[in-house]
Amino acid sequence: MSKTVLIVDDSESIRDLVEMTLENAGYTVIKSFDGEDATYKLNTSRPVDLIITDLNMPNLDGIDFIKNVRANEKYSTVPILLLTTESQAIKKEKAKEVGATGWIVKPFVREKLIAIVKKVIR
Amino acid sequence: MDKFQKTFLQEAEELMDDLEQALLRLEDDFEDKQCISEIFRAMHSLKGGGSMFGFDTISSITHHLETIYDQIRNNELKANRNILDVTFEAVDHLKHSLMDQQLSEDYNRKKHQEVMLKIEALRSEVDNGQEELDSSESTLTMATYYVLVSPKESIFANGTNPLYLIDDLSALGKCLVLPSLTSLPVLKEVEPDKCYTQFEVLISTELPKEEIKDVFIFAEDQCDLQVEMICGGDLLDFEPLISALESKRLDEDILGYDAVKNIVQLHLNESSKSIKKSKKDIAKTESSIRVSSDKLDELMNLVSELVTTQAQISLIAEQKGIEELTELGENMEKITRRLRDNAFSICLVPIQVLVTRFQRLVRDLSNDLGKEVQFITSGTETELDKSIIENISDPILHIIRNSIDHGIETSEERVKKGKSPVGKLELSAFYSGTYVYVQLRDDGQGINPESVKKKAIQNGLIISGDQLTEKEALELVFMPGFSTAEEITDVSGRGVGMDVVKRKIEALKGDVTIASKINEGTSITIKLPLTLSIIDGMLVEIAETKYIIPLDFVDKCYEIYTSKLDGEDSQKYVFEGSMLPVLNTRACFGFQAFSGDITQVIKLTYEEFPVCITVDHIIGQYQAAMKPLGEHYESQDEFSGATILGDGSVALVLDVMRFVRQHLMVKELKLEH
């Protein structure tokens, strides 16, 4: 069965781009537009093998979303990648502290995205 | 173009609209944290997407602006007018260059450099200013303190007046003084050289606690003093809290620090709750999907085709007398009706979508003209068909331009007239029946009907002997070739005048009226139909031709003997004890008089008074999918469109308002001459 990736980003274009890139690489993609919606989807949809999330989002931002995910027993160990333009080290540190696995910096090349995803979920 | 780029462009447009809206709100309150983070987020998304999809103009500009707003967000920098002005300019530039990413147009390229330079300048300014800010930061943080002053009874003895101490306190910052008089005995027992009063003071100040204590330095042993910090920030700016504290005081003695702190906590929680709630509400309206307007048009088209087909089925069922089919037809009618209502609501757009544009115009114009104008909106959640929304923006923009340019006076003039120096421009929208009203009201100098008349005579629109009511005189401003401004500024310009506004609104089957009082202001009211494409109507027959009368106008139906009609266009007749004008449609349309014994009369609701019209037969209720009449019939005023009936024939849809107005007027003219 193909692995499932959840992409959380408030920008539709980025969501679509990630979706198409990963689907072409053989993954199943679930899309979500903010932390609140993503938390809901995690609880209701099929099990997710990887979460890719933006940091700056309305309602529930990336950091709080990651906290939520980690608090959920089912997802306490699922890899989480940040997808962000945030170059500030503080934010990244903060994200790692609450449980992020790594990050992808926007703008990214599609091949690179696939390579990172492959590395994280074998 | 890449499909993702297209999505991003749409997204970028929306983000820029959000950005603009947030900027306008920030302008009212430079401290609005929520706004600042909205602005930051929008810029951040623009930057991310811009760099992702190769829109370098966007990413380069937002990159630097983002840094500035990040500093504002982190309290390292305060928002100011200069920053906002540059941001507005940058957003404008981004919008313009959205379609010209390579900056191939000279103008765009120059503008880009200009904007980049300005942002650069802003940044270096910020960097310089920052050091100063850092060094003075410790003294500049605002905080609110609780002070309890309990003078000893003997305080007067050494010449200290506690009221002076309170005065000194209020020199430090904003104060809320709550005196306690509970220990004051009845008058007979008062000893004049004793002090009975205690004071509780809330003070918000930038100064440290020690400064507050210092006020009492010479009275230290004459009064007990308690100074506690409640929290950072200026609590006395917060109206509900103050009234809560004041009302609490009425039934209690000294509140004490803990009680005050509790009240504060309670209110702060509540207000943050309500902010969160409103944030949720906004988010809710945003979580919608994007559908291209072509698809919506297509949907509406299909629905109206379905309505027509359903009418055909019902007709066949009736003609052939097939019971099952009749039943099916009726069911289908119910479903199409619901489908129609649903499809309509999809096409409805709240007026709010236009408001940013209006706010922006008010801001820019009032800045340009050196006037102070406050723009207030209400009822902007009122929804209108998107095709109407698309076309109503320009007329409203024009009215706003007129108001600010000619209506609202400069601050000095306003003060001279005894008005508030800030002019007010109000946009309110509301439903009434099947119409939506949009009203623009300013509190400017108003329009003088006399000068309107004079101008109209000059321009040859009326003759000097014409007797006009005040209302009629004001309506002259809607005549082509009319302009009241003594000097023509480049804002409202000449050429395009209120006549174009009127024409555009009438093209939408709407109506515009004006009311004005000298020195009190002008209000312009636009009345628009809720929707244009499918209406509930009453199918009638006049001289073997079928017509649709929109059901919203139909009040009642009567029958009268045809012999009672005098064959004129219009006459009066008594129905249920009231005399009503009756328009004889056959005479109006130039047909021969009706040969049947009994004529049907339909009472219509028309503006201020009801009007009746005659028809030969009433066939029944009918859902009419409106089709335009085409170029040839554009100049007529009696029909708003046509619809195809179940049997394939065409019925004209009566434009009740205009039909009645036109034929009543004809009658009045005939009476006069």
PDB file of N, CA and C in Angstrom, chain A residues 10-18 20-21 33-34 36 54 56-59 84-88 91 106-110, chain B residues 2-5 7-8 10-11 15 40-41 44-45 47-49 51-53 63 66 70 73-74 279-280 283 286-287 290:
ATOM      1  N   ASP A  10      -1.519  27.019   4.251  1.00  0.00           N
ATOM      2  CA  ASP A  10      -2.666  27.877   3.958  1.00  0.00           C
ATOM      3  C   ASP A  10      -2.668  28.343   2.508  1.00  0.00           C
ATOM      4  N   SER A  11      -1.614  28.056   1.782  1.00  0.00           N
ATOM      5  CA  SER A  11      -1.590  28.477   0.384  1.00  0.00           C
ATOM      6  C   SER A  11      -1.987  27.316  -0.525  1.00  0.00           C
ATOM      7  N   GLU A  12      -3.046  27.563  -1.294  1.00  0.00           N
ATOM      8  CA  GLU A  12      -3.595  26.507  -2.135  1.00  0.00           C
ATOM      9  C   GLU A  12      -2.560  26.058  -3.172  1.00  0.00           C
ATOM     10  N   SER A  13      -1.831  27.041  -3.737  1.00  0.00           N
ATOM     11  CA  SER A  13      -0.899  26.685  -4.800  1.00  0.00           C
ATOM     12  C   SER A  13       0.197  25.758  -4.284  1.00  0.00           C
ATOM     13  N   ILE A  14       0.696  26.055  -3.084  1.00  0.00           N
ATOM     14  CA  ILE A  14       1.744  25.210  -2.508  1.00  0.00           C
ATOM     15  C   ILE A  14       1.184  23.813  -2.236  1.00  0.00           C
ATOM     16  N   ARG A  15      -0.029  23.771  -1.664  1.00  0.00           N
ATOM     17  CA  ARG A  15      -0.668  22.475  -1.389  1.00  0.00           C
ATOM     18  C   ARG A  15      -0.739  21.648  -2.658  1.00  0.00           C
ATOM     19  N   ASP A  16      -1.244  22.289  -3.732  1.00  0.00           N
ATOM     20  CA  ASP A  16      -1.425  21.560  -4.986  1.00  0.00           C
ATOM     21  C   ASP A  16      -0.095  21.072  -5.540  1.00  0.00           C
ATOM     22  N   LEU A  17       0.899  21.936  -5.430  1.00  0.00           N
ATOM     23  CA  LEU A  17       2.213  21.575  -5.967  1.00  0.00           C
ATOM     24  C   LEU A  17       2.778  20.351  -5.242  1.00  0.00           C
ATOM     25  N   VAL A  18       2.692  20.396  -3.903  1.00  0.00           N
ATOM     26  CA  VAL A  18       3.206  19.273  -3.120  1.00  0.00           C
ATOM     27  C   VAL A  18       2.403  18.016  -3.449  1.00  0.00           C
ATOM     28  N   MET A  20       0.795  17.205  -6.205  1.00  0.00           N
ATOM     29  CA  MET A  20       1.098  16.621  -7.502  1.00  0.00           C
ATOM     30  C   MET A  20       2.487  15.980  -7.501  1.00  0.00           C
ATOM     31  N   THR A  21       3.435  16.673  -6.911  1.00  0.00           N
ATOM     32  CA  THR A  21       4.803  16.154  -6.874  1.00  0.00           C
ATOM     33  C   THR A  21       4.837  14.783  -6.197  1.00  0.00           C
ATOM     34  N   PHE A  33      -5.763  22.993   5.120  1.00  0.00           N
ATOM     35  CA  PHE A  33      -5.422  24.408   4.959  1.00  0.00           C
ATOM     36  C   PHE A  33      -4.970  25.106   6.232  1.00  0.00           C
ATOM     37  N   ASP A  34      -5.197  24.493   7.411  1.00  0.00           N
ATOM     38  CA  ASP A  34      -4.603  25.086   8.613  1.00  0.00           C
ATOM     39  C   ASP A  34      -4.499  24.038   9.715  1.00  0.00           C
ATOM     40  N   GLU A  36      -5.932  23.657  12.584  1.00  0.00           N
ATOM     41  CA  GLU A  36      -7.171  23.160  13.165  1.00  0.00           C
ATOM     42  C   GLU A  36      -7.765  22.069  12.287  1.00  0.00           C
ATOM     43  N   ASP A  54       3.372  23.867   7.105  1.00  0.00           N
ATOM     44  CA  ASP A  54       3.828  25.246   7.074  1.00  0.00           C
ATOM     45  C   ASP A  54       3.932  25.727   8.522  1.00  0.00           C
ATOM     46  N   ASN A  56       3.611  29.400   9.417  1.00  0.00           N
ATOM     47  CA  ASN A  56       2.704  30.540   9.582  1.00  0.00           C
ATOM     48  C   ASN A  56       1.355  30.242   8.968  1.00  0.00           C
ATOM     49  N   MET A  57       0.377  29.985   9.805  1.00  0.00           N
ATOM     50  CA  MET A  57      -0.959  29.690   9.297  1.00  0.00           C
ATOM     51  C   MET A  57      -1.992  30.348  10.189  1.00  0.00           C
ATOM     52  N   PRO A  58      -3.165  30.642   9.648  1.00  0.00           N
ATOM     53  CA  PRO A  58      -4.231  31.187  10.482  1.00  0.00           C
ATOM     54  C   PRO A  58      -4.758  30.123  11.446  1.00  0.00           C
ATOM     55  N   ASN A  59      -5.559  30.596  12.409  1.00  0.00           N
ATOM     56  CA  ASN A  59      -6.202  29.747  13.423  1.00  0.00           C
ATOM     57  C   ASN A  59      -5.220  29.006  14.310  1.00  0.00           C
ATOM     58  N   THR A  84       8.859  25.676   5.010  1.00  0.00           N
ATOM     59  CA  THR A  84       8.822  27.064   5.455  1.00  0.00           C
ATOM     60  C   THR A  84       9.881  27.932   4.799  1.00  0.00           C
ATOM     61  N   THR A  85       9.578  29.213   4.716  1.00  0.00           N
ATOM     62  CA  THR A  85      10.572  30.174   4.256  1.00  0.00           C
ATOM     63  C   THR A  85      11.312  30.745   5.453  1.00  0.00           C
ATOM     64  N   GLU A  86      10.809  30.378   6.609  1.00  0.00           N
ATOM     65  CA  GLU A  86      11.368  30.906   7.849  1.00  0.00           C
ATOM     66  C   GLU A  86      12.861  30.619   7.915  1.00  0.00           C
ATOM     67  N   SER A  87      13.658  31.673   7.809  1.00  0.00           N
ATOM     68  CA  SER A  87      15.086  31.417   7.861  1.00  0.00           C
ATOM     69  C   SER A  87      15.608  31.587   9.279  1.00  0.00           C
ATOM     70  N   GLN A  88      14.749  32.161  10.141  1.00  0.00           N
ATOM     71  CA  GLN A  88      15.216  32.412  11.499  1.00  0.00           C
ATOM     72  C   GLN A  88      15.420  31.107  12.257  1.00  0.00           C
ATOM     73  N   LYS A  91      12.851  29.987  15.248  1.00  0.00           N
ATOM     74  CA  LYS A  91      11.617  29.266  14.936  1.00  0.00           C
ATOM     75  C   LYS A  91      11.894  27.784  14.719  1.00  0.00           C
ATOM     76  N   LYS A 106      11.323  26.667   1.474  1.00  0.00           N
ATOM     77  CA  LYS A 106      10.729  27.207   0.256  1.00  0.00           C
ATOM     78  C   LYS A 106      11.656  28.285  -0.291  1.00  0.00           C
ATOM     79  N   PRO A 107      11.931  28.470  -1.546  1.00  0.00           N
ATOM     80  CA  PRO A 107      11.466  27.600  -2.628  1.00  0.00           C
ATOM     81  C   PRO A 107      12.258  26.295  -2.687  1.00  0.00           C
ATOM     82  N   PHE A 108      11.563  25.212  -3.090  1.00  0.00           N
ATOM     83  CA  PHE A 108      12.265  23.941  -3.176  1.00  0.00           C
ATOM     84  C   PHE A 108      12.148  23.387  -4.608  1.00  0.00           C
ATOM     85  N   VAL A 109      13.032  22.486  -4.953  1.00  0.00           N
ATOM     86  CA  VAL A 109      12.960  21.812  -6.243  1.00  0.00           C
ATOM     87  C   VAL A 109      12.191  20.514  -6.007  1.00  0.00           C
ATOM     88  N   ARG A 110      11.358  20.139  -6.979  1.00  0.00           N
ATOM     89  CA  ARG A 110      10.487  18.983  -6.757  1.00  0.00           C
ATOM     90  C   ARG A 110      11.280  17.709  -6.421  1.00  0.00           C
TER      91      ARG A 110
ATOM     92  N   ASP B   2       1.824  27.700 -16.233  1.00  0.00           N
ATOM     93  CA  ASP B   2       1.718  26.596 -15.289  1.00  0.00           C
ATOM     94  C   ASP B   2       0.415  26.717 -14.492  1.00  0.00           C
ATOM     95  N   LYS B   3      -0.215  25.562 -14.258  1.00  0.00           N
ATOM     96  CA  LYS B   3      -1.482  25.596 -13.532  1.00  0.00           C
ATOM     97  C   LYS B   3      -1.301  26.098 -12.100  1.00  0.00           C
ATOM     98  N   PHE B   4      -0.141  25.773 -11.513  1.00  0.00           N
ATOM     99  CA  PHE B   4       0.102  26.226 -10.146  1.00  0.00           C
ATOM    100  C   PHE B   4       0.319  27.722 -10.098  1.00  0.00           C
ATOM    101  N   GLN B   5       0.968  28.217 -11.139  1.00  0.00           N
ATOM    102  CA  GLN B   5       1.174  29.662 -11.183  1.00  0.00           C
ATOM    103  C   GLN B   5      -0.151  30.384 -11.225  1.00  0.00           C
ATOM    104  N   THR B   7      -3.062  29.309 -10.047  1.00  0.00           N
ATOM    105  CA  THR B   7      -3.659  29.269  -8.712  1.00  0.00           C
ATOM    106  C   THR B   7      -2.991  30.285  -7.812  1.00  0.00           C
ATOM    107  N   PHE B   8      -1.669  30.359  -7.923  1.00  0.00           N
ATOM    108  CA  PHE B   8      -0.957  31.291  -7.058  1.00  0.00           C
ATOM    109  C   PHE B   8      -1.366  32.734  -7.355  1.00  0.00           C
ATOM    110  N   GLN B  10      -4.215  33.852  -8.417  1.00  0.00           N
ATOM    111  CA  GLN B  10      -5.510  34.097  -7.772  1.00  0.00           C
ATOM    112  C   GLN B  10      -5.318  34.299  -6.280  1.00  0.00           C
ATOM    113  N   GLU B  11      -4.504  33.419  -5.715  1.00  0.00           N
ATOM    114  CA  GLU B  11      -4.241  33.483  -4.300  1.00  0.00           C
ATOM    115  C   GLU B  11      -3.597  34.816  -3.937  1.00  0.00           C
ATOM    116  N   LEU B  15      -4.684  37.519  -1.289  1.00  0.00           N
ATOM    117  CA  LEU B  15      -3.788  37.891  -0.196  1.00  0.00           C
ATOM    118  C   LEU B  15      -3.578  39.397  -0.179  1.00  0.00           C
ATOM    119  N   PHE B  40       1.632  40.411   8.509  1.00  0.00           N
ATOM    120  CA  PHE B  40       2.849  39.631   8.413  1.00  0.00           C
ATOM    121  C   PHE B  40       2.593  38.318   7.687  1.00  0.00           C
ATOM    122  N   ARG B  41       1.488  37.659   8.049  1.00  0.00           N
ATOM    123  CA  ARG B  41       1.208  36.361   7.451  1.00  0.00           C
ATOM    124  C   ARG B  41       0.968  36.476   5.950  1.00  0.00           C
ATOM    125  N   HIS B  44       4.148  37.003   4.271  1.00  0.00           N
ATOM    126  CA  HIS B  44       4.919  35.781   4.332  1.00  0.00           C
ATOM    127  C   HIS B  44       4.457  34.798   3.250  1.00  0.00           C
ATOM    128  N   SER B  45       3.153  34.657   3.132  1.00  0.00           N
ATOM    129  CA  SER B  45       2.617  33.738   2.125  1.00  0.00           C
ATOM    130  C   SER B  45       2.954  34.228   0.723  1.00  0.00           C
ATOM    131  N   LYS B  47       5.490  35.998  -0.132  1.00  0.00           N
ATOM    132  CA  LYS B  47       6.901  35.787  -0.348  1.00  0.00           C
ATOM    133  C   LYS B  47       7.177  34.325  -0.676  1.00  0.00           C
ATOM    134  N   GLY B  48       6.601  33.446   0.131  1.00  0.00           N
ATOM    135  CA  GLY B  48       6.838  32.019  -0.065  1.00  0.00           C
ATOM    136  C   GLY B  48       6.382  31.571  -1.445  1.00  0.00           C
ATOM    137  N   GLY B  49       5.128  31.903  -1.759  1.00  0.00           N
ATOM    138  CA  GLY B  49       4.578  31.499  -3.050  1.00  0.00           C
ATOM    139  C   GLY B  49       5.313  32.163  -4.198  1.00  0.00           C
ATOM    140  N   SER B  51       8.391  33.162  -4.404  1.00  0.00           N
ATOM    141  CA  SER B  51       9.692  32.568  -4.708  1.00  0.00           C
ATOM    142  C   SER B  51       9.513  31.159  -5.269  1.00  0.00           C
ATOM    143  N   MET B  52       8.461  30.481  -4.790  1.00  0.00           N
ATOM    144  CA  MET B  52       8.204  29.111  -5.242  1.00  0.00           C
ATOM    145  C   MET B  52       7.842  29.082  -6.723  1.00  0.00           C
ATOM    146  N   PHE B  53       7.037  30.014  -7.149  1.00  0.00           N
ATOM    147  CA  PHE B  53       6.502  29.939  -8.500  1.00  0.00           C
ATOM    148  C   PHE B  53       7.141  30.956  -9.444  1.00  0.00           C
ATOM    149  N   HIS B  63       9.841  40.382   0.715  1.00  0.00           N
ATOM    150  CA  HIS B  63      10.895  39.927   1.613  1.00  0.00           C
ATOM    151  C   HIS B  63      11.309  41.036   2.576  1.00  0.00           C
ATOM    152  N   GLU B  66       8.395  42.227   4.839  1.00  0.00           N
ATOM    153  CA  GLU B  66       8.130  41.221   5.859  1.00  0.00           C
ATOM    154  C   GLU B  66       9.035  41.435   7.069  1.00  0.00           C
ATOM    155  N   ASP B  70       7.836  42.048  10.751  1.00  0.00           N
ATOM    156  CA  ASP B  70       8.229  41.092  11.774  1.00  0.00           C
ATOM    157  C   ASP B  70       8.725  41.839  13.002  1.00  0.00           C
ATOM    158  N   ARG B  73       5.856  43.215  14.759  1.00  0.00           N
ATOM    159  CA  ARG B  73       5.162  42.135  15.453  1.00  0.00           C
ATOM    160  C   ARG B  73       5.852  41.805  16.769  1.00  0.00           C
ATOM    161  N   ASN B  74       7.173  41.863  16.753  1.00  0.00           N
ATOM    162  CA  ASN B  74       7.928  41.514  17.956  1.00  0.00           C
ATOM    163  C   ASN B  74       8.178  42.713  18.851  1.00  0.00           C
ATOM    164  N   LYS B 279     -12.371  36.276  15.425  1.00  0.00           N
ATOM    165  CA  LYS B 279     -11.370  35.724  14.518  1.00  0.00           C
ATOM    166  C   LYS B 279     -11.911  34.461  13.860  1.00  0.00           C
ATOM    167  N   LYS B 280     -12.570  33.651  14.671  1.00  0.00           N
ATOM    168  CA  LYS B 280     -13.173  32.421  14.164  1.00  0.00           C
ATOM    169  C   LYS B 280     -14.183  32.736  13.078  1.00  0.00           C
ATOM    170  N   ALA B 283     -12.603  33.489   9.956  1.00  0.00           N
ATOM    171  CA  ALA B 283     -12.032  32.289   9.351  1.00  0.00           C
ATOM    172  C   ALA B 283     -13.125  31.467   8.683  1.00  0.00           C
ATOM    173  N   GLU B 286     -13.977  32.604   5.398  1.00  0.00           N
ATOM    174  CA  GLU B 286     -12.899  32.421   4.446  1.00  0.00           C
ATOM    175  C   GLU B 286     -12.809  30.987   3.926  1.00  0.00           C
ATOM    176  N   SER B 287     -13.283  30.038   4.759  1.00  0.00           N
ATOM    177  CA  SER B 287     -13.102  28.664   4.330  1.00  0.00           C
ATOM    178  C   SER B 287     -14.144  28.295   3.292  1.00  0.00           C
ATOM    179  N   ARG B 290     -13.076  28.154  -4.291  1.00  0.00           N
ATOM    180  CA  ARG B 290     -13.066  29.108  -5.378  1.00  0.00           C
ATOM    181  C   ARG B 290     -13.643  28.445  -6.629  1.00  0.00           C
TER     182      ARG B 290
END
